[in-house]
Amino acid sequence: MNKKPTLLIALAMTLIFGLQVHSQQGENKEKIKSLKIAFFTERLGLSSDEAAVFWPMYNAYEAEKEALRDAKWKEVYSRIEAGNYSEQEARNILNRYLELEELEEELDKKFNLELAQKFSATRTLLLFQAEHRFRKRLLSEFRKRSGNEP
């Protein structure tokens, strides 16, 4: 692969992460999303036509996943944090948690099979790798900025 796009992405990530944290959370999310798009597009080697197919699929998948995480927070974790629940309520919370976990697993499976069908199994595995590396880099940058580098 050409090293120039990788260098440009690394430079862009460094510049954006180097900005002050004083901006609003929504702005930070948009910056991270832009970095993610550039990072994934480069890692997956997506042409503009392929990107036009991939990103709507991926964004829909991420939106569904986010909705499941929100439901998990509202219906499970916040209730656990509140405490003071009966054994029956605890069972209900546990059952809801397990339902949401199953829904997330089904969503992952559906998305990955669809992605492998539209692109390839190899590119699907590259996406796994890109997601892992992006999260790792993001966490590393966060730790550097907060002074908690391991």
Short mmCIF file of N, CA and C in Angstrom, two decimals:
data_model
loop_
_atom_site.label_atom_id
_atom_site.label_comp_id
_atom_site.label_asym_id
_atom_site.label_seq_id
_atom_site.Cartn_x
_atom_site.Cartn_y
_atom_site.Cartn_z
N MET A 1 0.83 -1.19 0.00
CA MET A 1 0.00 0.00 0.00
C MET A 1 0.87 1.24 0.00
N ASN A 2 0.32 2.29 -0.50
CA ASN A 2 1.01 3.56 -0.54
C ASN A 2 1.10 4.13 0.87
N LYS A 3 2.29 4.53 1.29
CA LYS A 3 2.50 5.01 2.65
C LYS A 3 2.07 6.47 2.82
N LYS A 4 1.91 7.20 1.73
CA LYS A 4 1.55 8.61 1.82
C LYS A 4 0.18 8.81 2.48
N PRO A 5 -0.89 8.06 2.06
CA PRO A 5 -2.19 8.23 2.74
C PRO A 5 -2.11 7.88 4.23
N THR A 6 -1.34 6.86 4.57
CA THR A 6 -1.20 6.46 5.97
C THR A 6 -0.54 7.57 6.76
N LEU A 7 0.49 8.16 6.20
CA LEU A 7 1.18 9.26 6.86
C LEU A 7 0.25 10.46 7.03
N LEU A 8 -0.54 10.76 6.00
CA LEU A 8 -1.48 11.88 6.07
C LEU A 8 -2.54 11.63 7.14
N ILE A 9 -3.04 10.40 7.21
CA ILE A 9 -4.05 10.08 8.21
C ILE A 9 -3.45 10.19 9.61
N ALA A 10 -2.25 9.67 9.78
CA ALA A 10 -1.59 9.75 11.09
C ALA A 10 -1.37 11.21 11.49
N LEU A 11 -0.95 12.02 10.53
CA LEU A 11 -0.74 13.44 10.80
C LEU A 11 -2.06 14.11 11.16
N ALA A 12 -3.11 13.82 10.40
CA ALA A 12 -4.42 14.41 10.68
C ALA A 12 -4.91 14.01 12.07
N MET A 13 -4.73 12.73 12.40
CA MET A 13 -5.17 12.27 13.73
C MET A 13 -4.39 12.99 14.83
N THR A 14 -3.10 13.14 14.63
CA THR A 14 -2.28 13.81 15.62
C THR A 14 -2.71 15.26 15.80
N LEU A 15 -2.96 15.94 14.69
CA LEU A 15 -3.39 17.34 14.77
C LEU A 15 -4.73 17.48 15.46
N ILE A 16 -5.67 16.65 15.08
CA ILE A 16 -7.01 16.76 15.66
C ILE A 16 -6.99 16.40 17.14
N PHE A 17 -6.25 15.34 17.50
CA PHE A 17 -6.19 14.97 18.90
C PHE A 17 -5.40 15.98 19.71
N GLY A 18 -4.54 16.74 19.04
CA GLY A 18 -3.76 17.74 19.72
C GLY A 18 -4.53 19.00 20.06
N LEU A 19 -5.71 19.14 19.49
CA LEU A 19 -6.54 20.31 19.77
C LEU A 19 -7.00 20.31 21.22
N GLN A 20 -7.34 21.47 21.71
CA GLN A 20 -7.81 21.59 23.08
C GLN A 20 -9.12 20.85 23.27
N VAL A 21 -9.34 20.35 24.47
CA VAL A 21 -10.52 19.57 24.81
C VAL A 21 -11.71 20.48 25.12
N HIS A 22 -11.54 21.77 25.00
CA HIS A 22 -12.58 22.71 25.37
C HIS A 22 -13.78 22.73 24.43
N SER A 23 -13.67 22.08 23.30
CA SER A 23 -14.80 22.08 22.37
C SER A 23 -15.89 21.18 22.92
N GLN A 24 -17.09 21.36 22.42
CA GLN A 24 -18.23 20.59 22.91
C GLN A 24 -18.14 19.14 22.51
N GLN A 25 -18.84 18.30 23.24
CA GLN A 25 -18.80 16.86 23.01
C GLN A 25 -19.28 16.52 21.60
N GLY A 26 -20.29 17.18 21.10
CA GLY A 26 -20.80 16.93 19.75
C GLY A 26 -19.74 17.21 18.69
N GLU A 27 -18.99 18.26 18.89
CA GLU A 27 -17.92 18.59 17.96
C GLU A 27 -16.84 17.52 18.00
N ASN A 28 -16.51 17.04 19.20
CA ASN A 28 -15.51 15.98 19.33
C ASN A 28 -15.98 14.71 18.64
N LYS A 29 -17.26 14.38 18.80
CA LYS A 29 -17.79 13.19 18.14
C LYS A 29 -17.66 13.31 16.63
N GLU A 30 -17.93 14.49 16.10
CA GLU A 30 -17.83 14.70 14.65
C GLU A 30 -16.38 14.58 14.18
N LYS A 31 -15.45 15.08 14.96
CA LYS A 31 -14.03 14.96 14.61
C LYS A 31 -13.62 13.49 14.62
N ILE A 32 -14.04 12.78 15.65
CA ILE A 32 -13.70 11.36 15.74
C ILE A 32 -14.33 10.60 14.57
N LYS A 33 -15.56 10.95 14.24
CA LYS A 33 -16.23 10.29 13.11
C LYS A 33 -15.48 10.55 11.81
N SER A 34 -15.02 11.78 11.60
CA SER A 34 -14.25 12.10 10.39
C SER A 34 -12.95 11.31 10.34
N LEU A 35 -12.28 11.21 11.47
CA LEU A 35 -11.05 10.43 11.53
C LEU A 35 -11.32 8.96 11.25
N LYS A 36 -12.41 8.46 11.79
CA LYS A 36 -12.78 7.06 11.60
C LYS A 36 -13.06 6.78 10.12
N ILE A 37 -13.75 7.68 9.47
CA ILE A 37 -14.05 7.52 8.04
C ILE A 37 -12.75 7.45 7.24
N ALA A 38 -11.86 8.38 7.51
CA ALA A 38 -10.59 8.39 6.77
C ALA A 38 -9.78 7.14 7.08
N PHE A 39 -9.72 6.76 8.34
CA PHE A 39 -8.94 5.60 8.77
C PHE A 39 -9.47 4.32 8.14
N PHE A 40 -10.78 4.10 8.23
CA PHE A 40 -11.38 2.88 7.69
C PHE A 40 -11.30 2.85 6.17
N THR A 41 -11.56 3.97 5.53
CA THR A 41 -11.52 4.02 4.07
C THR A 41 -10.13 3.64 3.57
N GLU A 42 -9.12 4.17 4.24
CA GLU A 42 -7.74 3.85 3.84
C GLU A 42 -7.41 2.39 4.15
N ARG A 43 -7.75 1.93 5.35
CA ARG A 43 -7.42 0.55 5.76
C ARG A 43 -8.13 -0.49 4.91
N LEU A 44 -9.36 -0.19 4.52
CA LEU A 44 -10.13 -1.14 3.71
C LEU A 44 -9.85 -0.97 2.22
N GLY A 45 -9.15 0.11 1.87
CA GLY A 45 -8.84 0.36 0.47
C GLY A 45 -10.10 0.59 -0.36
N LEU A 46 -11.04 1.36 0.18
CA LEU A 46 -12.32 1.57 -0.50
C LEU A 46 -12.19 2.61 -1.61
N SER A 47 -12.69 2.25 -2.77
CA SER A 47 -12.81 3.24 -3.85
C SER A 47 -13.99 4.13 -3.51
N SER A 48 -14.18 5.20 -4.26
CA SER A 48 -15.32 6.08 -3.98
C SER A 48 -16.65 5.36 -4.19
N ASP A 49 -16.72 4.49 -5.20
CA ASP A 49 -17.95 3.72 -5.42
C ASP A 49 -18.19 2.74 -4.28
N GLU A 50 -17.13 2.09 -3.82
CA GLU A 50 -17.27 1.16 -2.70
C GLU A 50 -17.64 1.89 -1.41
N ALA A 51 -17.04 3.05 -1.20
CA ALA A 51 -17.35 3.84 -0.02
C ALA A 51 -18.81 4.27 -0.01
N ALA A 52 -19.36 4.54 -1.20
CA ALA A 52 -20.77 4.93 -1.31
C ALA A 52 -21.70 3.79 -0.90
N VAL A 53 -21.24 2.56 -0.99
CA VAL A 53 -22.02 1.40 -0.55
C VAL A 53 -21.72 1.09 0.92
N PHE A 54 -20.45 1.12 1.27
CA PHE A 54 -20.02 0.73 2.61
C PHE A 54 -20.55 1.65 3.69
N TRP A 55 -20.36 2.98 3.55
CA TRP A 55 -20.67 3.89 4.65
C TRP A 55 -22.13 3.93 5.04
N PRO A 56 -23.07 3.93 4.11
CA PRO A 56 -24.48 3.85 4.56
C PRO A 56 -24.77 2.56 5.33
N MET A 57 -24.18 1.44 4.89
CA MET A 57 -24.35 0.17 5.61
C MET A 57 -23.76 0.28 7.01
N TYR A 58 -22.55 0.75 7.09
CA TYR A 58 -21.86 0.83 8.36
C TYR A 58 -22.55 1.81 9.31
N ASN A 59 -22.96 2.96 8.79
CA ASN A 59 -23.62 3.96 9.63
C ASN A 59 -24.95 3.45 10.18
N ALA A 60 -25.71 2.72 9.36
CA ALA A 60 -26.97 2.13 9.84
C ALA A 60 -26.69 1.10 10.93
N TYR A 61 -25.68 0.29 10.72
CA TYR A 61 -25.27 -0.71 11.70
C TYR A 61 -24.86 -0.04 13.01
N GLU A 62 -24.04 0.98 12.93
CA GLU A 62 -23.59 1.70 14.12
C GLU A 62 -24.77 2.36 14.84
N ALA A 63 -25.72 2.91 14.09
CA ALA A 63 -26.89 3.54 14.71
C ALA A 63 -27.72 2.50 15.47
N GLU A 64 -27.91 1.33 14.88
CA GLU A 64 -28.65 0.27 15.56
C GLU A 64 -27.89 -0.20 16.81
N LYS A 65 -26.60 -0.31 16.68
CA LYS A 65 -25.78 -0.74 17.81
C LYS A 65 -25.84 0.29 18.94
N GLU A 66 -25.80 1.55 18.58
CA GLU A 66 -25.90 2.63 19.57
C GLU A 66 -27.25 2.60 20.27
N ALA A 67 -28.32 2.32 19.51
CA ALA A 67 -29.65 2.22 20.11
C ALA A 67 -29.71 1.07 21.12
N LEU A 68 -29.06 -0.03 20.79
CA LEU A 68 -29.01 -1.16 21.73
C LEU A 68 -28.20 -0.80 22.98
N ARG A 69 -27.10 -0.09 22.81
CA ARG A 69 -26.30 0.34 23.96
C ARG A 69 -27.10 1.30 24.84
N ASP A 70 -27.84 2.21 24.20
CA ASP A 70 -28.68 3.13 24.97
C ASP A 70 -29.75 2.38 25.74
N ALA A 71 -30.38 1.41 25.09
CA ALA A 71 -31.41 0.61 25.76
C ALA A 71 -30.79 -0.15 26.93
N LYS A 72 -29.59 -0.68 26.72
CA LYS A 72 -28.91 -1.42 27.79
C LYS A 72 -28.66 -0.51 28.98
N TRP A 73 -28.25 0.73 28.69
CA TRP A 73 -28.00 1.67 29.78
C TRP A 73 -29.30 2.00 30.52
N LYS A 74 -30.33 2.37 29.77
CA LYS A 74 -31.59 2.79 30.38
C LYS A 74 -32.31 1.66 31.10
N GLU A 75 -32.29 0.49 30.49
CA GLU A 75 -33.10 -0.61 31.01
C GLU A 75 -32.34 -1.55 31.94
N VAL A 76 -31.03 -1.49 31.93
CA VAL A 76 -30.25 -2.43 32.75
C VAL A 76 -29.33 -1.68 33.71
N TYR A 77 -28.30 -1.04 33.17
CA TYR A 77 -27.27 -0.46 34.03
C TYR A 77 -27.81 0.62 34.97
N SER A 78 -28.68 1.48 34.49
CA SER A 78 -29.22 2.53 35.36
C SER A 78 -30.06 1.92 36.47
N ARG A 79 -30.75 0.83 36.19
CA ARG A 79 -31.55 0.16 37.22
C ARG A 79 -30.65 -0.54 38.23
N ILE A 80 -29.54 -1.09 37.76
CA ILE A 80 -28.59 -1.72 38.68
C ILE A 80 -27.98 -0.66 39.59
N GLU A 81 -27.61 0.48 38.99
CA GLU A 81 -27.02 1.58 39.77
C GLU A 81 -27.99 2.07 40.83
N ALA A 82 -29.27 2.12 40.50
CA ALA A 82 -30.28 2.60 41.44
C ALA A 82 -30.38 1.67 42.65
N GLY A 83 -30.09 0.38 42.42
CA GLY A 83 -30.12 -0.60 43.50
C GLY A 83 -31.52 -0.78 44.05
N ASN A 84 -31.59 -1.42 45.20
CA ASN A 84 -32.86 -1.56 45.89
C ASN A 84 -33.95 -2.23 45.04
N TYR A 85 -33.66 -3.40 44.53
CA TYR A 85 -34.64 -4.12 43.72
C TYR A 85 -34.84 -5.52 44.32
N SER A 86 -36.02 -6.02 44.09
CA SER A 86 -36.35 -7.35 44.60
C SER A 86 -35.68 -8.43 43.74
N GLU A 87 -35.75 -9.66 44.20
CA GLU A 87 -35.21 -10.78 43.44
C GLU A 87 -35.91 -10.90 42.09
N GLN A 88 -37.23 -10.71 42.07
CA GLN A 88 -37.97 -10.78 40.81
C GLN A 88 -37.56 -9.66 39.86
N GLU A 89 -37.39 -8.46 40.39
CA GLU A 89 -36.92 -7.34 39.56
C GLU A 89 -35.51 -7.62 39.03
N ALA A 90 -34.67 -8.21 39.86
CA ALA A 90 -33.31 -8.56 39.43
C ALA A 90 -33.37 -9.57 38.28
N ARG A 91 -34.25 -10.54 38.38
CA ARG A 91 -34.41 -11.51 37.28
C ARG A 91 -34.88 -10.83 36.01
N ASN A 92 -35.81 -9.91 36.14
CA ASN A 92 -36.31 -9.16 34.97
C ASN A 92 -35.19 -8.35 34.32
N ILE A 93 -34.39 -7.70 35.16
CA ILE A 93 -33.26 -6.92 34.64
C ILE A 93 -32.27 -7.84 33.94
N LEU A 94 -31.97 -8.95 34.57
CA LEU A 94 -31.03 -9.91 33.98
C LEU A 94 -31.57 -10.44 32.65
N ASN A 95 -32.84 -10.79 32.61
CA ASN A 95 -33.44 -11.28 31.37
C ASN A 95 -33.39 -10.23 30.27
N ARG A 96 -33.65 -8.99 30.62
CA ARG A 96 -33.59 -7.91 29.62
C ARG A 96 -32.16 -7.73 29.12
N TYR A 97 -31.20 -7.81 30.03
CA TYR A 97 -29.80 -7.71 29.64
C TYR A 97 -29.45 -8.81 28.63
N LEU A 98 -29.84 -10.03 28.93
CA LEU A 98 -29.55 -11.16 28.04
C LEU A 98 -30.24 -11.00 26.69
N GLU A 99 -31.47 -10.48 26.68
CA GLU A 99 -32.18 -10.20 25.42
C GLU A 99 -31.42 -9.19 24.58
N LEU A 100 -30.98 -8.12 25.22
CA LEU A 100 -30.25 -7.07 24.50
C LEU A 100 -28.90 -7.59 23.99
N GLU A 101 -28.24 -8.44 24.76
CA GLU A 101 -26.99 -9.04 24.30
C GLU A 101 -27.23 -9.91 23.07
N GLU A 102 -28.31 -10.68 23.08
CA GLU A 102 -28.65 -11.52 21.92
C GLU A 102 -28.96 -10.66 20.70
N LEU A 103 -29.70 -9.58 20.89
CA LEU A 103 -30.01 -8.68 19.78
C LEU A 103 -28.73 -8.07 19.19
N GLU A 104 -27.81 -7.72 20.05
CA GLU A 104 -26.54 -7.16 19.58
C GLU A 104 -25.74 -8.20 18.80
N GLU A 105 -25.74 -9.43 19.30
CA GLU A 105 -25.04 -10.51 18.61
C GLU A 105 -25.66 -10.79 17.24
N GLU A 106 -26.98 -10.79 17.17
CA GLU A 106 -27.68 -10.99 15.90
C GLU A 106 -27.38 -9.86 14.92
N LEU A 107 -27.36 -8.64 15.44
CA LEU A 107 -27.04 -7.48 14.60
C LEU A 107 -25.63 -7.60 14.03
N ASP A 108 -24.66 -7.95 14.87
CA ASP A 108 -23.27 -8.13 14.42
C ASP A 108 -23.19 -9.20 13.34
N LYS A 109 -23.84 -10.31 13.59
CA LYS A 109 -23.79 -11.42 12.63
C LYS A 109 -24.40 -11.01 11.29
N LYS A 110 -25.56 -10.38 11.34
CA LYS A 110 -26.24 -9.94 10.11
C LYS A 110 -25.37 -8.96 9.32
N PHE A 111 -24.82 -7.98 10.02
CA PHE A 111 -23.98 -6.97 9.35
C PHE A 111 -22.74 -7.61 8.73
N ASN A 112 -22.05 -8.45 9.50
CA ASN A 112 -20.82 -9.05 9.00
C ASN A 112 -21.06 -9.99 7.82
N LEU A 113 -22.14 -10.73 7.85
CA LEU A 113 -22.47 -11.60 6.71
C LEU A 113 -22.82 -10.77 5.47
N GLU A 114 -23.57 -9.70 5.67
CA GLU A 114 -23.93 -8.82 4.56
C GLU A 114 -22.69 -8.13 3.99
N LEU A 115 -21.80 -7.70 4.87
CA LEU A 115 -20.57 -7.05 4.42
C LEU A 115 -19.70 -8.03 3.63
N ALA A 116 -19.57 -9.25 4.12
CA ALA A 116 -18.77 -10.27 3.43
C ALA A 116 -19.38 -10.58 2.06
N GLN A 117 -20.69 -10.55 1.98
CA GLN A 117 -21.36 -10.83 0.70
C GLN A 117 -21.17 -9.69 -0.29
N LYS A 118 -21.27 -8.45 0.18
CA LYS A 118 -21.15 -7.30 -0.73
C LYS A 118 -19.70 -6.98 -1.08
N PHE A 119 -18.79 -7.26 -0.17
CA PHE A 119 -17.39 -6.96 -0.41
C PHE A 119 -16.60 -8.26 -0.47
N SER A 120 -16.17 -8.76 0.67
CA SER A 120 -15.48 -10.05 0.74
C SER A 120 -15.25 -10.39 2.21
N ALA A 121 -14.96 -11.65 2.45
CA ALA A 121 -14.62 -12.07 3.82
C ALA A 121 -13.32 -11.41 4.25
N THR A 122 -12.39 -11.26 3.32
CA THR A 122 -11.11 -10.63 3.62
C THR A 122 -11.32 -9.19 4.08
N ARG A 123 -12.16 -8.46 3.38
CA ARG A 123 -12.41 -7.06 3.77
C ARG A 123 -13.17 -6.99 5.09
N THR A 124 -14.01 -7.96 5.35
CA THR A 124 -14.73 -7.99 6.62
C THR A 124 -13.73 -8.15 7.76
N LEU A 125 -12.76 -9.03 7.57
CA LEU A 125 -11.71 -9.20 8.58
C LEU A 125 -10.85 -7.94 8.70
N LEU A 126 -10.62 -7.27 7.59
CA LEU A 126 -9.88 -6.00 7.63
C LEU A 126 -10.65 -4.96 8.44
N LEU A 127 -11.97 -5.00 8.35
CA LEU A 127 -12.78 -4.08 9.14
C LEU A 127 -12.61 -4.38 10.63
N PHE A 128 -12.62 -5.66 11.01
CA PHE A 128 -12.39 -6.02 12.41
C PHE A 128 -11.07 -5.41 12.88
N GLN A 129 -10.04 -5.59 12.06
CA GLN A 129 -8.72 -5.09 12.40
C GLN A 129 -8.73 -3.56 12.48
N ALA A 130 -9.37 -2.91 11.53
CA ALA A 130 -9.41 -1.44 11.52
C ALA A 130 -10.15 -0.92 12.75
N GLU A 131 -11.26 -1.55 13.11
CA GLU A 131 -12.00 -1.12 14.30
C GLU A 131 -11.14 -1.27 15.55
N HIS A 132 -10.46 -2.39 15.66
CA HIS A 132 -9.60 -2.63 16.83
C HIS A 132 -8.47 -1.60 16.89
N ARG A 133 -7.81 -1.40 15.78
CA ARG A 133 -6.68 -0.45 15.76
C ARG A 133 -7.15 0.98 16.00
N PHE A 134 -8.31 1.34 15.47
CA PHE A 134 -8.82 2.70 15.67
C PHE A 134 -9.15 2.92 17.15
N ARG A 135 -9.82 1.96 17.76
CA ARG A 135 -10.14 2.08 19.20
C ARG A 135 -8.86 2.17 20.03
N LYS A 136 -7.89 1.34 19.68
CA LYS A 136 -6.61 1.33 20.40
C LYS A 136 -5.92 2.69 20.28
N ARG A 137 -5.90 3.23 19.07
CA ARG A 137 -5.26 4.53 18.85
C ARG A 137 -6.01 5.64 19.58
N LEU A 138 -7.33 5.58 19.54
CA LEU A 138 -8.15 6.58 20.21
C LEU A 138 -7.91 6.54 21.72
N LEU A 139 -7.88 5.35 22.28
CA LEU A 139 -7.62 5.20 23.71
C LEU A 139 -6.23 5.69 24.06
N SER A 140 -5.26 5.38 23.23
CA SER A 140 -3.89 5.83 23.46
C SER A 140 -3.81 7.36 23.47
N GLU A 141 -4.47 7.99 22.51
CA GLU A 141 -4.47 9.45 22.45
C GLU A 141 -5.17 10.05 23.66
N PHE A 142 -6.26 9.43 24.08
CA PHE A 142 -6.98 9.91 25.26
C PHE A 142 -6.10 9.82 26.49
N ARG A 143 -5.40 8.70 26.64
CA ARG A 143 -4.51 8.53 27.78
C ARG A 143 -3.38 9.55 27.77
N LYS A 144 -2.84 9.81 26.58
CA LYS A 144 -1.76 10.80 26.49
C LYS A 144 -2.25 12.18 26.94
N ARG A 145 -3.45 12.55 26.46
CA ARG A 145 -3.97 13.88 26.79
C ARG A 145 -4.36 13.99 28.25
N SER A 146 -4.78 12.89 28.85
CA SER A 146 -5.19 12.96 30.25
C SER A 146 -4.04 12.66 31.21
N GLY A 147 -2.87 12.33 30.65
CA GLY A 147 -1.70 12.08 31.48
C GLY A 147 -1.71 10.73 32.15
N ASN A 148 -2.54 9.80 31.65
CA ASN A 148 -2.64 8.46 32.25
C ASN A 148 -2.04 7.41 31.35
N GLU A 149 -0.98 7.74 30.67
CA GLU A 149 -0.36 6.80 29.75
C GLU A 149 0.26 5.65 30.54
N PRO A 150 -0.04 4.39 30.14
CA PRO A 150 0.50 3.25 30.88
C PRO A 150 2.00 3.10 30.72
#
